[in-house]
Each structure stands twice: as C-alpha cells, then as structure tokens.
C-alpha cells in the first residue's frame, strides 16, 4: 500500500513485500517442510533443556540456570521470525505491514542484544568457576544469577526501540524487501537518499551492544585458558576445557554469522546475507541443545532420566 503525499513525488510506504525465497518457486513446499522441521526441533530441543534444568536435582547450579534461560531465549528469538517465514512459504502472501515490520524488528534486535549479554554472563560464570572456585558459591549465589539474567534481558530494550524507530521512520523509495524477515541492513537498502547517518548509528550500536559483550567473553576465556594451562593434571585440564567448549562453539556460531551480516557495509552485501541471518536465527538455536548435550554428561543423564519417566 502506498499513500500519495501532498507535496512532491514521494510516496509513503505502508507495507513491504518480503521476497524471501521467491527466486526458488519450485522449492516453496520443500523449504516449508525444512523450516517446519527446524522450528519443531528448536522448540522440542530447547524445551527439553528448560525442563531438565528445572526438575533435575543435579542440575540446580548457576551454569544450568543460565543454560535454561538461554534455551528459553532461543525459543523466543526464533519465534520472532520463523512462524512468519512458514506462513509466507505456505500461503505465498509475502506482504507485511509497516507496523508489523517495526514490531518484528524491535523484538529481533532486543532479543539479539539479550543473547549477546547472556552469552557474556555464561562466560563470566565459567570464569568464576574455574579461576575463583573457592569463592564460586558466594559470588554466584541465586540472587546474583537472577540479577544477571534480568540485566541481560533489559539492557537492549531502550536502545533497540530507538534504533527501530530511526530505521522505520526513514522515507522508503521501494517496498520489496530482499530478505526473509525485517532486519536493519535490507531495510536501509530501501531508504531514499543518503542514509549514512543511520548506517553509522546502526554500526555504532552493533559495536556497543554486540562487540563489547563479545570482547568481554574473549577476555574471560583468555583468563580461563591461562588458569587451565597452570593446572598440574591433564585430566583436570580436560574437564575444565570440556565445561567451556560447548559455550565457545555457540559463541562462535552466533557471533561469526552476526558480525559478517552487520559489520559489512550494505553496498558490499549480496544474497549471502540472507542465508547468514538464517544461520544465526535458526541453525544456532537448533544446534544449541545438541552441542550442550554431546559435551555434557550431566545433561545426557538428566535427559535419559526424563525420557524414562515419560515412557514409563
């Protein structure tokens, strides 16, 4: 829908057309099936992690408290984009209103920031456990854990709401969004005139709310690795590395694709950005339960106990 403006030849864009995978008309049904399986896997896998971290007595520790919260976040994160993608693939109706796009974008950005900070909190938990083990129960008490999670969820809200308003209020010359959901880089491509100020704002916020947690994680792991290498026994080193490796893999998957998507100038981006965004919004949440399960004997044991109870 385009409403003519009283002055000039500009138009006000009232809705966008999400092109998605329209260049693959013969694969719409196949893609729907693939993404439905991915979404169900995310819901079931992360749902199981949430359940076992709540009910299993052996998992009532800060590390699994954060893991349960992280799994809940992954479900929320993918639910912002995947149901809409599935609807578009099923109905072939790719139209999204400006307001719906703004709501989707704001939740997507807020939850992305939350994930960055929660990953940093999980790295801090591992740092305290390995580098200051004697003080771990005192430092990481339940009250502190709850406060860290709340701060992670709340930090991105003000800035990302402002960010969303800045992007959505731009004058748009085109309404065909070459993406699978509303995201900042593809929206900037549709804006009229010079958007360098908005681009700088986007990348500045991305550095502040994305790269700062990432660098914090690297700092914690630098100290963790230094401490581990000082351990006298090889078995002690292996156990310490094992408790960190799952988190490091998830960090690498999330930040690797996210950095490429957001920190490459829009003029240099191509269709690969669409697939990279899918990577950190669907693939990472899908593999999160698998990564933590394969690397953690306690999680495997808890899952087995839960399955036995369900099948009994």
PDB file of N, CA and C in Angstrom, residues 123-136 139 219-231 240 244:
ATOM      1  N   UNK A 123      29.840 -16.816  30.159  1.00  0.00           N
ATOM      2  CA  UNK A 123      31.309 -16.834  30.168  1.00  0.00           C
ATOM      3  C   UNK A 123      31.839 -16.399  31.532  1.00  0.00           C
ATOM      4  N   UNK A 124      31.192 -15.404  32.134  1.00  0.00           N
ATOM      5  CA  UNK A 124      31.585 -14.944  33.472  1.00  0.00           C
ATOM      6  C   UNK A 124      31.399 -16.055  34.498  1.00  0.00           C
ATOM      7  N   UNK A 125      30.313 -16.807  34.369  1.00  0.00           N
ATOM      8  CA  UNK A 125      30.064 -17.939  35.273  1.00  0.00           C
ATOM      9  C   UNK A 125      31.189 -18.965  35.171  1.00  0.00           C
ATOM     10  N   UNK A 126      31.618 -19.278  33.965  1.00  0.00           N
ATOM     11  CA  UNK A 126      32.710 -20.234  33.777  1.00  0.00           C
ATOM     12  C   UNK A 126      34.028 -19.665  34.318  1.00  0.00           C
ATOM     13  N   UNK A 127      34.211 -18.350  34.139  1.00  0.00           N
ATOM     14  CA  UNK A 127      35.433 -17.706  34.658  1.00  0.00           C
ATOM     15  C   UNK A 127      35.515 -17.837  36.179  1.00  0.00           C
ATOM     16  N   UNK A 128      34.418 -17.539  36.862  1.00  0.00           N
ATOM     17  CA  UNK A 128      34.406 -17.627  38.329  1.00  0.00           C
ATOM     18  C   UNK A 128      34.601 -19.074  38.775  1.00  0.00           C
ATOM     19  N   UNK A 129      33.939 -20.018  38.081  1.00  0.00           N
ATOM     20  CA  UNK A 129      34.022 -21.428  38.462  1.00  0.00           C
ATOM     21  C   UNK A 129      35.437 -21.975  38.332  1.00  0.00           C
ATOM     22  N   UNK A 130      36.164 -21.530  37.308  1.00  0.00           N
ATOM     23  CA  UNK A 130      37.491 -22.089  37.039  1.00  0.00           C
ATOM     24  C   UNK A 130      38.612 -21.262  37.683  1.00  0.00           C
ATOM     25  N   UNK A 131      38.472 -19.945  37.649  1.00  0.00           N
ATOM     26  CA  UNK A 131      39.548 -19.085  38.139  1.00  0.00           C
ATOM     27  C   UNK A 131      39.413 -18.734  39.625  1.00  0.00           C
ATOM     28  N   UNK A 132      38.190 -18.789  40.144  1.00  0.00           N
ATOM     29  CA  UNK A 132      37.978 -18.481  41.562  1.00  0.00           C
ATOM     30  C   UNK A 132      37.032 -19.506  42.189  1.00  0.00           C
ATOM     31  N   UNK A 133      37.408 -20.782  42.131  1.00  0.00           N
ATOM     32  CA  UNK A 133      36.495 -21.861  42.546  1.00  0.00           C
ATOM     33  C   UNK A 133      36.083 -21.798  44.010  1.00  0.00           C
ATOM     34  N   UNK A 134      36.965 -21.352  44.881  1.00  0.00           N
ATOM     35  CA  UNK A 134      36.644 -21.304  46.319  1.00  0.00           C
ATOM     36  C   UNK A 134      35.561 -20.265  46.627  1.00  0.00           C
ATOM     37  N   UNK A 135      35.502 -19.225  45.813  1.00  0.00           N
ATOM     38  CA  UNK A 135      34.518 -18.155  46.037  1.00  0.00           C
ATOM     39  C   UNK A 135      33.269 -18.316  45.171  1.00  0.00           C
ATOM     40  N   UNK A 136      33.249 -19.385  44.358  1.00  0.00           N
ATOM     41  CA  UNK A 136      32.151 -19.559  43.389  1.00  0.00           C
ATOM     42  C   UNK A 136      30.763 -19.568  44.047  1.00  0.00           C
ATOM     43  N   UNK A 139      30.017 -15.909  45.216  1.00  0.00           N
ATOM     44  CA  UNK A 139      29.848 -14.915  44.139  1.00  0.00           C
ATOM     45  C   UNK A 139      28.608 -15.209  43.299  1.00  0.00           C
ATOM     46  N   UNK A 219      37.891 -11.865  26.782  1.00  0.00           N
ATOM     47  CA  UNK A 219      38.714 -11.549  27.950  1.00  0.00           C
ATOM     48  C   UNK A 219      38.596 -12.601  29.036  1.00  0.00           C
ATOM     49  N   UNK A 220      37.358 -13.047  29.302  1.00  0.00           N
ATOM     50  CA  UNK A 220      37.145 -14.090  30.304  1.00  0.00           C
ATOM     51  C   UNK A 220      37.844 -15.381  29.900  1.00  0.00           C
ATOM     52  N   UNK A 221      37.722 -15.743  28.620  1.00  0.00           N
ATOM     53  CA  UNK A 221      38.307 -17.012  28.179  1.00  0.00           C
ATOM     54  C   UNK A 221      39.834 -16.951  28.100  1.00  0.00           C
ATOM     55  N   UNK A 222      40.367 -15.778  27.897  1.00  0.00           N
ATOM     56  CA  UNK A 222      41.823 -15.638  27.948  1.00  0.00           C
ATOM     57  C   UNK A 222      42.327 -15.953  29.357  1.00  0.00           C
ATOM     58  N   UNK A 223      41.602 -15.449  30.358  1.00  0.00           N
ATOM     59  CA  UNK A 223      41.965 -15.730  31.747  1.00  0.00           C
ATOM     60  C   UNK A 223      41.704 -17.192  32.096  1.00  0.00           C
ATOM     61  N   UNK A 224      40.606 -17.742  31.557  1.00  0.00           N
ATOM     62  CA  UNK A 224      40.270 -19.150  31.807  1.00  0.00           C
ATOM     63  C   UNK A 224      41.361 -20.065  31.250  1.00  0.00           C
ATOM     64  N   UNK A 225      41.772 -19.817  30.004  1.00  0.00           N
ATOM     65  CA  UNK A 225      42.793 -20.653  29.360  1.00  0.00           C
ATOM     66  C   UNK A 225      44.116 -20.559  30.119  1.00  0.00           C
ATOM     67  N   UNK A 226      44.457 -19.344  30.533  1.00  0.00           N
ATOM     68  CA  UNK A 226      45.690 -19.150  31.306  1.00  0.00           C
ATOM     69  C   UNK A 226      45.659 -19.963  32.593  1.00  0.00           C
ATOM     70  N   UNK A 227      44.504 -19.957  33.269  1.00  0.00           N
ATOM     71  CA  UNK A 227      44.353 -20.716  34.516  1.00  0.00           C
ATOM     72  C   UNK A 227      44.395 -22.218  34.260  1.00  0.00           C
ATOM     73  N   UNK A 228      43.730 -22.670  33.202  1.00  0.00           N
ATOM     74  CA  UNK A 228      43.683 -24.099  32.885  1.00  0.00           C
ATOM     75  C   UNK A 228      45.077 -24.647  32.589  1.00  0.00           C
ATOM     76  N   UNK A 229      45.870 -23.864  31.848  1.00  0.00           N
ATOM     77  CA  UNK A 229      47.211 -24.326  31.494  1.00  0.00           C
ATOM     78  C   UNK A 229      48.121 -24.457  32.700  1.00  0.00           C
ATOM     79  N   UNK A 230      47.731 -23.814  33.798  1.00  0.00           N
ATOM     80  CA  UNK A 230      48.526 -23.906  35.037  1.00  0.00           C
ATOM     81  C   UNK A 230      48.141 -25.111  35.881  1.00  0.00           C
ATOM     82  N   UNK A 231      47.038 -25.798  35.513  1.00  0.00           N
ATOM     83  CA  UNK A 231      46.600 -26.953  36.293  1.00  0.00           C
ATOM     84  C   UNK A 231      47.617 -28.078  36.155  1.00  0.00           C
ATOM     85  N   UNK A 240      38.118 -29.074  32.590  1.00  0.00           N
ATOM     86  CA  UNK A 240      37.889 -27.633  32.531  1.00  0.00           C
ATOM     87  C   UNK A 240      37.580 -27.190  31.101  1.00  0.00           C
ATOM     88  N   UNK A 244      33.809 -25.670  29.048  1.00  0.00           N
ATOM     89  CA  UNK A 244      33.807 -24.400  28.313  1.00  0.00           C
ATOM     90  C   UNK A 244      33.581 -24.569  26.812  1.00  0.00           C
TER      91      UNK A 244
END
